[in-house]
Tab-separated table of C-alpha atoms in Angstrom:
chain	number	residue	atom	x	y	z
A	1	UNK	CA	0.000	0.000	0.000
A	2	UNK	CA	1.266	3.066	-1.103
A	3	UNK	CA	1.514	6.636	0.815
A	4	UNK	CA	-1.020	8.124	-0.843
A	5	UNK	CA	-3.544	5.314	-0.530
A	6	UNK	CA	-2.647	4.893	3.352
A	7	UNK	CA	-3.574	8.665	3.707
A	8	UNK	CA	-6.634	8.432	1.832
A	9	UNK	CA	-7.628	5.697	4.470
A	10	UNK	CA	-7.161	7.333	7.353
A	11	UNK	CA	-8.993	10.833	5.865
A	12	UNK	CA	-11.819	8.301	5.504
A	13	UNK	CA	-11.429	6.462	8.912
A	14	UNK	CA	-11.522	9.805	10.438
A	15	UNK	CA	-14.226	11.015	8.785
A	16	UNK	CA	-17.050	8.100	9.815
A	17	UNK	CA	-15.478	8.684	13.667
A	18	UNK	CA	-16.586	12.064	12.996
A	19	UNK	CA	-20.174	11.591	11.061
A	20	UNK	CA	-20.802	9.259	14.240
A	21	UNK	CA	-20.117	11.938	16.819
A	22	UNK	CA	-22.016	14.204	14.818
A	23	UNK	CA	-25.155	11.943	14.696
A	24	UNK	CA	-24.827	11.297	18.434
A	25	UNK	CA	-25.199	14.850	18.988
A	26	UNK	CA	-28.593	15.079	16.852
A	27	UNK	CA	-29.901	11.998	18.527
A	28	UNK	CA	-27.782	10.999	21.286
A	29	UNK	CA	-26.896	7.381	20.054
A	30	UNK	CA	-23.784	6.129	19.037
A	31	UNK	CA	-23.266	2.743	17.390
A	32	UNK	CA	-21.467	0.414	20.077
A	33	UNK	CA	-18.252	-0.712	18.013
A	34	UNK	CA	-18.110	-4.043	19.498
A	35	UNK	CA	-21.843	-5.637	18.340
A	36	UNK	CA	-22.959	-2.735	15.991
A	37	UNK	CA	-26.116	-1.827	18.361
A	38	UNK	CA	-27.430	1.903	18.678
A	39	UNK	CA	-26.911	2.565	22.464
A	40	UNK	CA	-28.562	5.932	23.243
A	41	UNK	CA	-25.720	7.725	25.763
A	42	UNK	CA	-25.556	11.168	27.442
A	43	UNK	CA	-21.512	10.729	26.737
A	44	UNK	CA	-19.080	9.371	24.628
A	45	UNK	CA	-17.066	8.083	27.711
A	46	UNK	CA	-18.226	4.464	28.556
A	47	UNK	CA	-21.933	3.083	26.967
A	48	UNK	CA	-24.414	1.642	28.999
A	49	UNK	CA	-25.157	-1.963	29.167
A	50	UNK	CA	-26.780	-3.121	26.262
A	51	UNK	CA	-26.018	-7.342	26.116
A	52	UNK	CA	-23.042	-6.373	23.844
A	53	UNK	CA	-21.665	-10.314	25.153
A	54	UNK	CA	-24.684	-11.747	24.765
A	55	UNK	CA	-25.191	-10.213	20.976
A	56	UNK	CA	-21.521	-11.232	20.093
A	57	UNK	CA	-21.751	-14.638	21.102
A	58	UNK	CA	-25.340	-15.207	19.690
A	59	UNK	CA	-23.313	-14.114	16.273
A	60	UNK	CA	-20.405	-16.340	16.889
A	61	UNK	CA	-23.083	-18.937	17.552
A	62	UNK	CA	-25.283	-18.822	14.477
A	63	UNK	CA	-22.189	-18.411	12.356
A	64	UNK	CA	-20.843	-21.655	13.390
A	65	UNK	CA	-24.330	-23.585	13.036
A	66	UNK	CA	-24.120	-22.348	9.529
């Protein structure tokens, strides 16, 4: 991978962190980066509990059985 490619990836990267941040402030939820859930949150510190573990290993689950 070249500079300019490696750049352009990170300018992208950067930019869905920030349309994220933006949506949370319109809406106040965030996607939870582990199991893809909206969580609503009052801050972008720590989420609340939302069965992230149980949603991640129902995936793992069903993608074995498959």
């Amino acid at each position: 991978m070249d500079v300019g490619q490696r750049v352009l990836d990170r300018l992208h990267e950067e930019a869905l962190v920030e349309n994220e941040e933006r949506d949370w402030i319109r809406n106040g939820r965030i996607p939870c980066s582990d199991c893809g859930t909206l969580v609503r949150t009052e801050t972008l510190e720590t989420l609340p509990a939302h069965n992230c573990t149980t949603r991640q290993r129902a995936r793992r689950h069903r993608a074995t059985e498959k």
